Tab-separated table of C-alpha atoms in Angstrom:
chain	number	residue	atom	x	y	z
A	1	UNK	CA	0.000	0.000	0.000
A	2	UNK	CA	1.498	3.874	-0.755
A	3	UNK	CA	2.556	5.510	1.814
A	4	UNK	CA	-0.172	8.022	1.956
A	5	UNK	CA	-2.756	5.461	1.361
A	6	UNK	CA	-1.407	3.606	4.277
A	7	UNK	CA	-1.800	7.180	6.547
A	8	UNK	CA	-5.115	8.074	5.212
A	9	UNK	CA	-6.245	4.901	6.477
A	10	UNK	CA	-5.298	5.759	9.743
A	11	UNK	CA	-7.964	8.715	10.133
A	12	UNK	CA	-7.860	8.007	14.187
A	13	UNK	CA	-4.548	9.049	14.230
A	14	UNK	CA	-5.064	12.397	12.427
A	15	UNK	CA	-6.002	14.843	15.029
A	16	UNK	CA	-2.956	13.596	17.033
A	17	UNK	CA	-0.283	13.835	14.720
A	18	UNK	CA	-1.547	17.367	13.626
A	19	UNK	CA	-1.307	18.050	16.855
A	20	UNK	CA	2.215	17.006	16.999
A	21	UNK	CA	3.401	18.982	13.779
A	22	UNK	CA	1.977	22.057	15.426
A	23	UNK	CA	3.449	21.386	18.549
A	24	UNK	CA	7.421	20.591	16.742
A	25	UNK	CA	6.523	23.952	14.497
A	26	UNK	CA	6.592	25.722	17.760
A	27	UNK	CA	9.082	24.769	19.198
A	28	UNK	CA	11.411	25.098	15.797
A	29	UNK	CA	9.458	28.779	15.466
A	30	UNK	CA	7.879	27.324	12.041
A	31	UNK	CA	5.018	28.856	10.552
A	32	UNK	CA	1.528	28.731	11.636
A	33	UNK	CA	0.140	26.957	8.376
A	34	UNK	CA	2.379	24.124	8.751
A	35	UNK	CA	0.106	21.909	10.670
A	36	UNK	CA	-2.961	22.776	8.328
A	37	UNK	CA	-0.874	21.964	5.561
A	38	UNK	CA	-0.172	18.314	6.408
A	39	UNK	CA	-3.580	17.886	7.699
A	40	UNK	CA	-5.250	19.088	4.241
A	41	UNK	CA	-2.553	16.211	2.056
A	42	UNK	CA	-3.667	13.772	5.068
A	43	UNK	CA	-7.355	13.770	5.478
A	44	UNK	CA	-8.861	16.533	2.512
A	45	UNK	CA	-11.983	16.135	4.308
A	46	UNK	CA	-10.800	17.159	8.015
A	47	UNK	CA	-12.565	20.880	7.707
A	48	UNK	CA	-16.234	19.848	6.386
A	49	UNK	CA	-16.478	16.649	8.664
A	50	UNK	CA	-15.086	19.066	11.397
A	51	UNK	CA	-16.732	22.786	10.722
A	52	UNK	CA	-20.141	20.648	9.884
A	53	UNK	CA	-21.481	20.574	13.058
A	54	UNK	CA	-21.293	24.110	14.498
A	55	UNK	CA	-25.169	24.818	15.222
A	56	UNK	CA	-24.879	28.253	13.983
A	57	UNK	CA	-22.486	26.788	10.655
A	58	UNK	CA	-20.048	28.839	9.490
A	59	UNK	CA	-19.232	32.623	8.609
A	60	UNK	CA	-16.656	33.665	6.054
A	61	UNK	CA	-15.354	37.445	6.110
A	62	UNK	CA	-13.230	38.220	2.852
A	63	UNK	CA	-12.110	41.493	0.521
A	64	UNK	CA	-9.608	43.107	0.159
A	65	UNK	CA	-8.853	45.482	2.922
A	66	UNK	CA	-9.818	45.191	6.752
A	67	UNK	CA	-10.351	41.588	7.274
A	68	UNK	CA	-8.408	40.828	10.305
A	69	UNK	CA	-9.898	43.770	11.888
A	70	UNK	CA	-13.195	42.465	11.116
A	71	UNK	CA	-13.183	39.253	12.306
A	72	UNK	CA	-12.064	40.185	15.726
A	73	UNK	CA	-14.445	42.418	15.838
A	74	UNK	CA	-17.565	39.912	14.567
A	75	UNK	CA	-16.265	37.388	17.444
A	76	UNK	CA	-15.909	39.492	20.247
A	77	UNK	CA	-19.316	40.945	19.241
A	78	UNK	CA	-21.073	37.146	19.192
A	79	UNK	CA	-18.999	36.447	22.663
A	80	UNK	CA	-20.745	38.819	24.145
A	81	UNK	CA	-23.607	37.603	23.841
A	82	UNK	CA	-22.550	33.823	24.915
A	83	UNK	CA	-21.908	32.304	21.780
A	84	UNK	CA	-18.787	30.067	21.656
A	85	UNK	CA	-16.716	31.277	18.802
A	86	UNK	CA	-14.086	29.482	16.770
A	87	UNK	CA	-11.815	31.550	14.119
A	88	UNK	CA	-8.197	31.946	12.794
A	89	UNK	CA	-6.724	33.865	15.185
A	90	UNK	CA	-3.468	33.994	13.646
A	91	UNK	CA	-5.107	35.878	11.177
A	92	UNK	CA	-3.395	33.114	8.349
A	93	UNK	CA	-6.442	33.202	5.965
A	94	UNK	CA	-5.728	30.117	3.815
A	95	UNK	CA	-7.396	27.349	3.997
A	96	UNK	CA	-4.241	25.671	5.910
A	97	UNK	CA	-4.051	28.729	8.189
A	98	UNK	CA	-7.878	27.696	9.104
A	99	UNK	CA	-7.194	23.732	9.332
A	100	UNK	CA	-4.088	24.526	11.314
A	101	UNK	CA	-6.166	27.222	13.763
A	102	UNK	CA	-8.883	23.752	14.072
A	103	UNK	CA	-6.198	21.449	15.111
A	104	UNK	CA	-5.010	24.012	17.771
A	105	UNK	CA	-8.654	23.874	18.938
A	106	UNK	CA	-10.447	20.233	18.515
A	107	UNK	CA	-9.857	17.664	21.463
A	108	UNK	CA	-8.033	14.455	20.730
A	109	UNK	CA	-11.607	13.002	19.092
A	110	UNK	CA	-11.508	15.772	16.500
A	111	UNK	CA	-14.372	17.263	17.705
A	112	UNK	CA	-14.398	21.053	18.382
A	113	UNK	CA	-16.298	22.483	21.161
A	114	UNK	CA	-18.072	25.758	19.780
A	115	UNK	CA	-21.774	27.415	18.194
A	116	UNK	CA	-20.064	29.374	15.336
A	117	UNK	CA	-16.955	29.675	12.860
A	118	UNK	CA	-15.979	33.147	11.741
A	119	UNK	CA	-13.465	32.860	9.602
A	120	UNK	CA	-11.269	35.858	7.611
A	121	UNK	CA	-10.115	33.995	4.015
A	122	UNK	CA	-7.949	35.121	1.751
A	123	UNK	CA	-10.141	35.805	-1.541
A	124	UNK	CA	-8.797	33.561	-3.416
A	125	UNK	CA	-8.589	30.672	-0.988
A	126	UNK	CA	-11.935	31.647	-0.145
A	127	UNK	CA	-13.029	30.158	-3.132
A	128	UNK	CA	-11.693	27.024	-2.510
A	129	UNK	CA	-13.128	27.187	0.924
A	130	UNK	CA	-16.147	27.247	0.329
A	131	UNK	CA	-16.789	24.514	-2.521
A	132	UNK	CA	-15.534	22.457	0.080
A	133	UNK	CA	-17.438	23.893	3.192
A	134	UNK	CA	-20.530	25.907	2.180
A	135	UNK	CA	-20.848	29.073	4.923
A	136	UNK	CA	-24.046	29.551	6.105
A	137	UNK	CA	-22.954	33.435	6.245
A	138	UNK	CA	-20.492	35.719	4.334
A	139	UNK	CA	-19.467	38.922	4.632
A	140	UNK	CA	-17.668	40.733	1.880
A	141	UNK	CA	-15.745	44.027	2.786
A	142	UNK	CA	-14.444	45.950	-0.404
A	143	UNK	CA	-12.635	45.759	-3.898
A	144	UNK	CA	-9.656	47.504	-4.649
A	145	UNK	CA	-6.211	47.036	-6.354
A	146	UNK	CA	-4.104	44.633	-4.492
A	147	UNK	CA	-1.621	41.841	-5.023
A	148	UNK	CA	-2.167	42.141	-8.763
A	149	UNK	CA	0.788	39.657	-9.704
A	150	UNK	CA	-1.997	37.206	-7.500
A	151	UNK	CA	-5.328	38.265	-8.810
A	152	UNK	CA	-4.941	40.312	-11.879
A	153	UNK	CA	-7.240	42.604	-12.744
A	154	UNK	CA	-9.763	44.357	-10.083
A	155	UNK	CA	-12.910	42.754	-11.619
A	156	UNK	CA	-11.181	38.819	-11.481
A	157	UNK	CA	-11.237	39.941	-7.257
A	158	UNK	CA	-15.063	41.002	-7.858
A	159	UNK	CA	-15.847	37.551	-9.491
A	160	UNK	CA	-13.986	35.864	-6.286
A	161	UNK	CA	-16.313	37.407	-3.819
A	162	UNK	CA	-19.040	37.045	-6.092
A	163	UNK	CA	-18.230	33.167	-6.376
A	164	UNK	CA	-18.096	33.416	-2.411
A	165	UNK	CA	-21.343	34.852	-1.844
A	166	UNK	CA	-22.930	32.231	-4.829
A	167	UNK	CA	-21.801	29.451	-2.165
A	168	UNK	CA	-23.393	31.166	0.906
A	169	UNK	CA	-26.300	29.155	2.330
A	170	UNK	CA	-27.845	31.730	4.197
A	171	UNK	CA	-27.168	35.465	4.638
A	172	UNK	CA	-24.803	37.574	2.408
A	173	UNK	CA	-23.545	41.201	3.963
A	174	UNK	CA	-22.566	43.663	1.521
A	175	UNK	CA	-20.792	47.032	1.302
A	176	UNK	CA	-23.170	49.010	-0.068
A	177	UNK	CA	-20.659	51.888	-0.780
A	178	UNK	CA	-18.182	49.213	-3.282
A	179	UNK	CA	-20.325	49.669	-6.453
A	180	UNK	CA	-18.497	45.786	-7.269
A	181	UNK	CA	-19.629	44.599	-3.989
A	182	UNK	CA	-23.108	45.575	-4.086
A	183	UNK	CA	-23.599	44.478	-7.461
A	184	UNK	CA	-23.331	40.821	-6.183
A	185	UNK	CA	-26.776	41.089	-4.943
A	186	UNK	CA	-28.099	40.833	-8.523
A	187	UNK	CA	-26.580	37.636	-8.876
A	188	UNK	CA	-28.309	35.991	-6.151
A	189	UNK	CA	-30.824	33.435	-6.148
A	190	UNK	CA	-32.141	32.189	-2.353
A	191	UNK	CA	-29.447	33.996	-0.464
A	192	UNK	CA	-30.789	36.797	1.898
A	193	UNK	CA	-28.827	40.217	1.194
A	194	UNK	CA	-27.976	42.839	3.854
A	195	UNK	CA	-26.030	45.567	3.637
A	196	UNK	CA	-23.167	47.984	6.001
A	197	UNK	CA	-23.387	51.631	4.840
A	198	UNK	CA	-22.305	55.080	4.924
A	199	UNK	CA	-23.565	58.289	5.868
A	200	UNK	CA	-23.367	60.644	2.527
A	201	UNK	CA	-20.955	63.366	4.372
A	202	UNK	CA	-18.627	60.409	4.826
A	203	UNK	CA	-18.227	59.233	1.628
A	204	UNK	CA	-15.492	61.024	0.283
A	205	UNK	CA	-13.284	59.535	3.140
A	206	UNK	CA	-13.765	56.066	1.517
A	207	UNK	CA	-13.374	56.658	-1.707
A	208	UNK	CA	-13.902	53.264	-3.968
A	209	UNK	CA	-11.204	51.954	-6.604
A	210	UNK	CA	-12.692	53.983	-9.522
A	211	UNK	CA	-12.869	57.211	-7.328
A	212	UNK	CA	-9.120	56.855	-6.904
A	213	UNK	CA	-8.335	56.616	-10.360
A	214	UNK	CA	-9.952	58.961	-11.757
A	215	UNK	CA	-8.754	61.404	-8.896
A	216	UNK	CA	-5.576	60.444	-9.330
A	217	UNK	CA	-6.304	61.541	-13.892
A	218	UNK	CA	-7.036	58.102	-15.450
A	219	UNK	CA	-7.865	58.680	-18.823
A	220	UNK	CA	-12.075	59.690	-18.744
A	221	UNK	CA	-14.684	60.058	-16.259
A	222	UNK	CA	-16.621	56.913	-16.358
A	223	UNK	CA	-16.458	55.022	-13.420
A	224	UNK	CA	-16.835	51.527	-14.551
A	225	UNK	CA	-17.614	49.821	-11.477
A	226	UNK	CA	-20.651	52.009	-11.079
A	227	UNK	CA	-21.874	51.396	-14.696
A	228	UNK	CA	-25.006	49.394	-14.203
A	229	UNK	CA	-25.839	49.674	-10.384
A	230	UNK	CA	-29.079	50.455	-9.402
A	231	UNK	CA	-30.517	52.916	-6.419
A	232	UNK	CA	-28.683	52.596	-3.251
A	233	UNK	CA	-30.255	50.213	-1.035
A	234	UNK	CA	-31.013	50.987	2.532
A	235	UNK	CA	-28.368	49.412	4.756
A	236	UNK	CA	-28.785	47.787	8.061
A	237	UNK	CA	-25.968	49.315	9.824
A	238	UNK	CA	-25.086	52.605	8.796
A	239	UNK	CA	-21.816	54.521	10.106
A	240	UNK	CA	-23.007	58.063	10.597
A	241	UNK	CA	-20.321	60.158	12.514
A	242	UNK	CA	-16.390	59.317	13.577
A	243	UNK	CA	-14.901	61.364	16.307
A	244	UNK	CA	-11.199	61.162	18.169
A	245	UNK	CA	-12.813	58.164	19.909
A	246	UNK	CA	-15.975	57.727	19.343
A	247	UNK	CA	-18.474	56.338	16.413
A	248	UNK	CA	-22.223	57.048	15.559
A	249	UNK	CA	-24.209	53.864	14.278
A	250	UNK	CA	-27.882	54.455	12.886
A	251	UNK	CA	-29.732	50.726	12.541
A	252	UNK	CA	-33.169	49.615	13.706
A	253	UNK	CA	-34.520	53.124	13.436
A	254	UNK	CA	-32.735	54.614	15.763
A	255	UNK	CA	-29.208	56.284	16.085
A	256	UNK	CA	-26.711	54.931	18.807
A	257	UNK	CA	-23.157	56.451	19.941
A	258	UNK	CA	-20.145	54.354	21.357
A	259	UNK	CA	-17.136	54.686	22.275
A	260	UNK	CA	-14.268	52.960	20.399
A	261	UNK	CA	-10.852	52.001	21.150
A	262	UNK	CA	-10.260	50.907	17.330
A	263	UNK	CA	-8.218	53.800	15.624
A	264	UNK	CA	-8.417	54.370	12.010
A	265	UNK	CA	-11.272	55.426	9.822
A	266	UNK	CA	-11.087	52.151	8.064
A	267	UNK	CA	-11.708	50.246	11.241
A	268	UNK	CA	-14.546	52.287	12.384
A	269	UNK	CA	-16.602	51.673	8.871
A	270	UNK	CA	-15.719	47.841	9.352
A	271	UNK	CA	-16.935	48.114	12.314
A	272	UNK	CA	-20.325	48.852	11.033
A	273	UNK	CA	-19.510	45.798	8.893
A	274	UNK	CA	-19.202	43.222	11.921
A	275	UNK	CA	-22.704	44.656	13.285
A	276	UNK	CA	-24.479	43.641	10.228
A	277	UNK	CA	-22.791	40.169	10.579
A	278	UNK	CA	-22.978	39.148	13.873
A	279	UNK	CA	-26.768	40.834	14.208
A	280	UNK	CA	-27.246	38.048	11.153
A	281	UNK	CA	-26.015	35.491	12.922
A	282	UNK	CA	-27.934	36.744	16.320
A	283	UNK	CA	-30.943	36.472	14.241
A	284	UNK	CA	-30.454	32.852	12.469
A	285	UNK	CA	-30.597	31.508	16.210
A	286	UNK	CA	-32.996	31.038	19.143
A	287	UNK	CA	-31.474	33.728	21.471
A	288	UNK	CA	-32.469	37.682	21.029
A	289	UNK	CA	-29.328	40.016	20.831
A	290	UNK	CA	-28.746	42.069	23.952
A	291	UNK	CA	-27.797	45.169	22.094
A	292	UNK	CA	-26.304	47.142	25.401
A	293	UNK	CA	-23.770	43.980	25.230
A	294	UNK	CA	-23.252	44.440	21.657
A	295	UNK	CA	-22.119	47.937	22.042
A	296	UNK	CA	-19.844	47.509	25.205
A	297	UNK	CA	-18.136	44.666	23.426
A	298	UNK	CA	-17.695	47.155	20.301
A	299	UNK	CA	-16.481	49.847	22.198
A	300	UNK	CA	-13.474	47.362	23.645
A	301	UNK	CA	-12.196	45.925	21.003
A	302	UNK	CA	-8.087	46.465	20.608
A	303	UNK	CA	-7.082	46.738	17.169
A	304	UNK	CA	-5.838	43.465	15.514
A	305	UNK	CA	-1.879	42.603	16.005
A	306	UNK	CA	-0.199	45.124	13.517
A	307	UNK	CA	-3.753	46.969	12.732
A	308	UNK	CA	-3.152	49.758	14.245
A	309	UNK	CA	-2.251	48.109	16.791
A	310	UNK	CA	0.459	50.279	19.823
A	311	UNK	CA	3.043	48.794	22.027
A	312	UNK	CA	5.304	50.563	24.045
A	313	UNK	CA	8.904	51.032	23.294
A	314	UNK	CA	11.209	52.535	26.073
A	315	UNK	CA	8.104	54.437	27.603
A	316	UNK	CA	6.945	55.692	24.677
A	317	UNK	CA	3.745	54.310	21.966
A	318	UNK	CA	4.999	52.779	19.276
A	319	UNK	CA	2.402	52.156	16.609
A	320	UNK	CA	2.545	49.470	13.952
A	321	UNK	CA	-0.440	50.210	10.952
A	322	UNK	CA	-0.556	47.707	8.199
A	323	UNK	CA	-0.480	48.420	4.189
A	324	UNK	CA	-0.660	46.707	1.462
A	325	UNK	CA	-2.649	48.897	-1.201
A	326	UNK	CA	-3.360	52.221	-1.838
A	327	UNK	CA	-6.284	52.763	-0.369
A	328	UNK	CA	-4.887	51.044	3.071
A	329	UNK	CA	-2.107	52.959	3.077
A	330	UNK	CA	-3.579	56.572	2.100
A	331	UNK	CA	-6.463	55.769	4.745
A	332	UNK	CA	-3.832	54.907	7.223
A	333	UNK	CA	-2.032	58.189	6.410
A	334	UNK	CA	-5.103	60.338	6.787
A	335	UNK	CA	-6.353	58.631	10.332
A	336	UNK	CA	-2.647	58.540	11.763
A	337	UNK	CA	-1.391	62.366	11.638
A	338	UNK	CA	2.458	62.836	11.326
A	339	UNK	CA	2.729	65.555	13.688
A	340	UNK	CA	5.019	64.717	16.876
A	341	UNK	CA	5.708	61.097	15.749
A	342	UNK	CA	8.929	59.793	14.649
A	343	UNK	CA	8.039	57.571	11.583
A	344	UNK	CA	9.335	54.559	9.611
A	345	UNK	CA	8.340	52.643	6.748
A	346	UNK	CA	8.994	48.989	5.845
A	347	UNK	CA	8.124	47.970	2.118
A	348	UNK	CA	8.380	44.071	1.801
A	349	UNK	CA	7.546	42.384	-1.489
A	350	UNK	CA	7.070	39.087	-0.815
A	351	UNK	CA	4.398	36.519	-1.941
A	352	UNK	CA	1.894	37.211	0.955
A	353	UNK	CA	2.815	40.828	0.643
A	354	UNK	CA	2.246	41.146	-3.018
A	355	UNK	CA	5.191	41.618	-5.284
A	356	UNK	CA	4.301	44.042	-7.841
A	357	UNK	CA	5.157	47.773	-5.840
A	358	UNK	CA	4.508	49.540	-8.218
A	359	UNK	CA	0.752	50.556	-6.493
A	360	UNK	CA	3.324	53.218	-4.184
A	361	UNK	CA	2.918	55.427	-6.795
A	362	UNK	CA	-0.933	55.885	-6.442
A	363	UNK	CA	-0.191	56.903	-2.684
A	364	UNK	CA	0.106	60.251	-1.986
A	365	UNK	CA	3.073	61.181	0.778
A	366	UNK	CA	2.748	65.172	1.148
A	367	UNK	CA	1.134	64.696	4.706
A	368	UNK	CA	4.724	63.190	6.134
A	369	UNK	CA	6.568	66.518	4.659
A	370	UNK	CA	6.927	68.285	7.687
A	371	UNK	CA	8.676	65.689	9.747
A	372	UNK	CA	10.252	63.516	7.312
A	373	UNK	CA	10.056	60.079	7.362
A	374	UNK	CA	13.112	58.840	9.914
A	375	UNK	CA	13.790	55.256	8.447
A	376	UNK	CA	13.210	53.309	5.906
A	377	UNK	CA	13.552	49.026	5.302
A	378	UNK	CA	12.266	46.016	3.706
A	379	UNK	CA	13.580	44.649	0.377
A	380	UNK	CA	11.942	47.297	-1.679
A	381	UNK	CA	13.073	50.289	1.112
A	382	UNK	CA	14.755	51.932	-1.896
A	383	UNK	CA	11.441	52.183	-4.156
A	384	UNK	CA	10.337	53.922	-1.381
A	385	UNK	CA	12.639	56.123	-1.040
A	386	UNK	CA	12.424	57.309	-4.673
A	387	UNK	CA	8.425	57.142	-3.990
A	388	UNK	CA	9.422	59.762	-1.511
A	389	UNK	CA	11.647	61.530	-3.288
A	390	UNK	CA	8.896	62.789	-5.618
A	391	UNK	CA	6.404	64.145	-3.175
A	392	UNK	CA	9.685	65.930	-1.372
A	393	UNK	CA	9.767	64.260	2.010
A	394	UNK	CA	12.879	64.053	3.583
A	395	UNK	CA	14.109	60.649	4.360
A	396	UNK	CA	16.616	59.509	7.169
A	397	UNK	CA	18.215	56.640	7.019
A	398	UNK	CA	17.760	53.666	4.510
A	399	UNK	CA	18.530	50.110	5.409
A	400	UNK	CA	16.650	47.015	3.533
A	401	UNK	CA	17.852	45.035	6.508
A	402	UNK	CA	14.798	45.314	9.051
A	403	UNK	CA	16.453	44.460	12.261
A	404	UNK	CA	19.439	46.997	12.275
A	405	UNK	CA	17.114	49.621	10.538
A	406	UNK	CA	14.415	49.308	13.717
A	407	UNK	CA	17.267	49.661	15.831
A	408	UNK	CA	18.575	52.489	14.259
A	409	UNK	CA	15.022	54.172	14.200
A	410	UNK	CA	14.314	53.139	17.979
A	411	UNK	CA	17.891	54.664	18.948
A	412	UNK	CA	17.623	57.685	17.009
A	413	UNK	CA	13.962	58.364	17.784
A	414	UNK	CA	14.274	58.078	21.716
A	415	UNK	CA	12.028	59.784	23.615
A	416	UNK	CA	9.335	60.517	21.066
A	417	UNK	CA	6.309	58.317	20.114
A	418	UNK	CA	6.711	56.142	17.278
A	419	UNK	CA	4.819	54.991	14.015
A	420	UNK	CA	5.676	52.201	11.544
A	421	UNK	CA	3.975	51.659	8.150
A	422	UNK	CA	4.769	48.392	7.130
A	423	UNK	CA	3.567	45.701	4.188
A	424	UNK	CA	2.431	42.449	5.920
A	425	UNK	CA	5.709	40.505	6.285
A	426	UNK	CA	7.801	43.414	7.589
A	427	UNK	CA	5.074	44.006	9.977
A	428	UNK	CA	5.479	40.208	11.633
A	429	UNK	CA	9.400	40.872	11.255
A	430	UNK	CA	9.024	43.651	12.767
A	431	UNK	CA	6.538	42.704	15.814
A	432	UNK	CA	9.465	39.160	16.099
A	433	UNK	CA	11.989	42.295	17.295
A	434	UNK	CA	10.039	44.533	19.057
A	435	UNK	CA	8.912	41.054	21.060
A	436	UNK	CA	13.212	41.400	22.237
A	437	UNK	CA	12.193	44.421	24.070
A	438	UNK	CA	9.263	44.928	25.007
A	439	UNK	CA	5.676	43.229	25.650
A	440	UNK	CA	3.697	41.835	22.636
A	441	UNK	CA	0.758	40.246	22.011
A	442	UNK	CA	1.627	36.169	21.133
A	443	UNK	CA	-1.069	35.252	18.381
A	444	UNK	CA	-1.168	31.295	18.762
C-alpha cells in the first residue's frame, strides 16, 4: 500500500499527529500553516467533517482590505452575547491557516467544542473554501487594487467574492458603498442580502477603486464599477459620525453612539460591517441580541496585532499600521497624523505581501513633509525612497535590513512616540523584534 494510502487509512490518528506537527513547528518557530498543511494532504476532508457541526455553521469574512480587523471584531461581538466562537486567530487566511487554527482547537476526538466559525479567508482561498465547506454566512468588505501579480485585474477579485457569496447558504452582507460589492446582490438566487453603509458626508473619506483613479487623472470620467448599479439600497448598519474616539451607528430606526478604542477610519466603517454580521447570525438563532452587550463589546475591542495596533517602546507608543494597497495605506495616512511622531516605513515584497510595488505610486506622501520620514527598510526600502523623493519628504536613514534599521530608528527616535507603516511581512518581522524588548501580544 502507498505511503499516503497507508496514513489516510489511519484517520484516528489524524487529530494527534496534527497536533504534533503544530506542537514541533513551535518549538522550531515554524510557521503557523504548517500543521494545516499536512492535515489538508492527510485527510482533505478534516474541515467539512469538522466545521459541519457548528449549530450556527459557518461565517466567512473576505475582501480586500480590513479583514483581520473584522473578524475580531464579529467574534468578540457574538462572545458577548454567549456564543462560543471558533476563528483563525493567527489571522493566516488560507485554507491551511484555518485547518491549522482547528487542530489548535479540537480535542483528541476531532471534535471542536463551539456554536459558530468566523473565519477571515484570503479571496482567493476563499473560493476554494467554500466549494468544500458551504458558509451559512459571508461577509464581503471591499474591492480595490491589491496583489495584482496574484489576482490580476480588479474585476477577477469582484468575481472571487461574487463566487463566495454564490456558495453562501444563508445570509450575504454587503458594502453598499463598493459599487463591485453591491452588485453581487443581482446575482443571487435564495441567499438573503444585507447591507453595512455610509452616511453621505462620509463618503469622500472612503473613496472606492474607480474614485481613486480617476482622482488620481485616469484617462475619462466613467467610473466603470458604477456602470449598471441600481438605487442605493437601505443598509442595516449605517456609520453616521467618527470622532477622536468615538463612532455614531444608525440601525433599527434609531441612532446609537459608542465609544471605540479601534483607531483608524477604516476600522470604524468595518466596524459597522461586523454589526451587520454578527446581528445576522444573532438572528439565524434562538437567542435575542442584547444590544447594550453588543455595544460595550464594540467599544473594547483592541485593534488586531499590527492593525493599528500600539506597544510601548522605552516608555513611549509605538504604533505598527498595516499596508498593502493604496487605499490602506492613504487611509492609514489620513487617520494617523504625522505631527510629533517619529516615523518609519517597511516595504516588503514578498508573496503574501504582493510583489508588484509599483501601487506606491498611487499613494500620496505630502502629509509626512513636515517631519520627514526617519527610516526606511524592507527589500523594496529603496522604491520607497524614490516614492518619496517625488512628493519631497525628507528621508533619514535607509537600510533594507529590518532588524538593524528598527534599531537604528528606535535609537535615534528616543524619547518621542513612534509609528511604523509596514507591508504584511515586515510588519510580523518587525513585531518578532520589538517582542526582544518589550511586551507583545503572542497570536497562537
Amino acid at each position: 500500500m502507498p505511503l499516503l494510502g497507508y496514513i489516510r487509512s489511519m484517520f484516528p490518528l489524524i487529530v494527534p499527529l496534527g497536533k504534533l506537527v503544530r506542537r514541533v513547528s513551535r518549538l522550531r518557530g515554524g510557521g503557523s500553516a504548517l500543521p494545516g498543511l499536512v492535515v489538508e494532504k492527510i485527510d482533505p476532508d478534516f474541515m467539512r467533517r469538522t466545521l459541519s457541526s457548528l449549530p450556527h455553521g459557518v461565517a466567512v469574512v473576505s475582501g480586500t482590505n480590513g479583514k483581520t480587523t473584522t473578524t475580531k471584531m464579529v467574534v468578540e461581538l457574538l462572545e458577548s452575547q454567549g456564543l462560543k466562537v471558533f476563528t483563525n486567530r493567527t489571522g493566516s487566511n488560507f485554507t491551511r491557516g484555518v485547518a491549522a487554527a482547528l487542530i489548535g482547537e479540537v480535542d483528541w476526538r476531532g471534535r471542536l467544542d463551539a456554536d459558530v466559525a468566523i473565519l477571515e479567508l484570503d479571496e482567493a482561498h476563499a473560493v476554494h473554501f467554500v466549494n468544500s465547506v458551504p458558509p451559512r454566512f459571508s461577509l464581503l468588505l471591499n474591492v480595490l487594487r491589491d496583489q495584482l501579480d496574484r489576482f490580476g485585474e480588479i474585476d477577477k477579485t469582484a468575481q472571487l467574492l461574487e463566487h463566495i457569496a454564490a456558495n453562501t447558504t444563508g445570509t450575504v452582507v454587503l458594502n453598499r458603498e463598493d459599487p463591485r460589492v453591491a452588485r453581487i446582490a443581482a446575482t443571487l438566487g435564495s441567499q438573503e442580502v444585507r447591507y453595512f453603509g455610509l452616511d453621505e458626508s462620509l463618503l469622500a473619506t472612503f473613496p472606492n477603486d474607480d474614485d481613486m483613479r480617476t482622482a488620481a487623472g485616469s484617462p475619462g470620467s466613467a467610473s466603470p464599477g458604477l456602470a449598471g448599479l441600481p438605487a442605493k439600497p437601505s443598509a442595516d448598519v449605517v456609520l453616521r459620525s467618527v470622532g477622536a474616539d468615538s463612532a455614531e451607528f444608525e440601525y433599527d430606526g434609531g441612532t446609537v453612539s459608542t465609544a471605540m478604542k479601534l483607531r483608524g477610519v477604516y476600522n470604524i466603517f468595518n466596524a459597522a460591517a461586523a454589526l451587520v454580521l454578527a446581528r445576522s447570525v444573532l438572528a439565524a438563532g434562538t437567542a435575542e441580541a442584547d444590544h447594550d452587550k453588543l455595544l460595550t463589546a464594540l467599544s473594547q475591542v483592541a485593534p488586531a496585532f499590527g492593525r493599528g495596533e500600539s506597544l510601548t517602546v522605552e516608555g513611549q507608543p509605538l504604533d505598527l499600521v498595516l499596508v498593502k494597497n493604496p487605499s490602506g495605506f492613504r487611509l492609514g495616512l489620513k487617520s494617523f497624523a504625522a505631527e510629533g511622531y517619529a516615523t518609519m516605513i517597511a516595504i516588503n515584497d514578498n508573496y503574501a505581501d504582493g510583489r508588484d510595488m509599483s501601487w506606491l505610486w498611487d499613494v500620496e506622501f505630502e502629509s509626512l513633509r513636515a517631519d520627514g520620514v526617519d527610516q526606511l527598510t524592507g527589500s523594496r526600502a529603496y522604491d520607497m525612497a524614490l516614492r518619496l523623493q517625488y512628493d519631497q519628504v525628507q528621508i533619514g536613514g535607509v537600510d533594507t535590513e529590518i532588524a538593524p534599521a528598527l534599531a537604528a530608528f528606535i535609537r535615534g527616535a528616543a524619547g518621542k512616540p513612534k509609528r511604523i507603516f509596514c507591508t504584511y511581512t515586515a510588519m510580523l518581522a518587525i513585531r518578532r523584534e520589538l517582542a526582544k524588548i518589550t511586551t507583545v501580544e503572542v497570536v497562537s
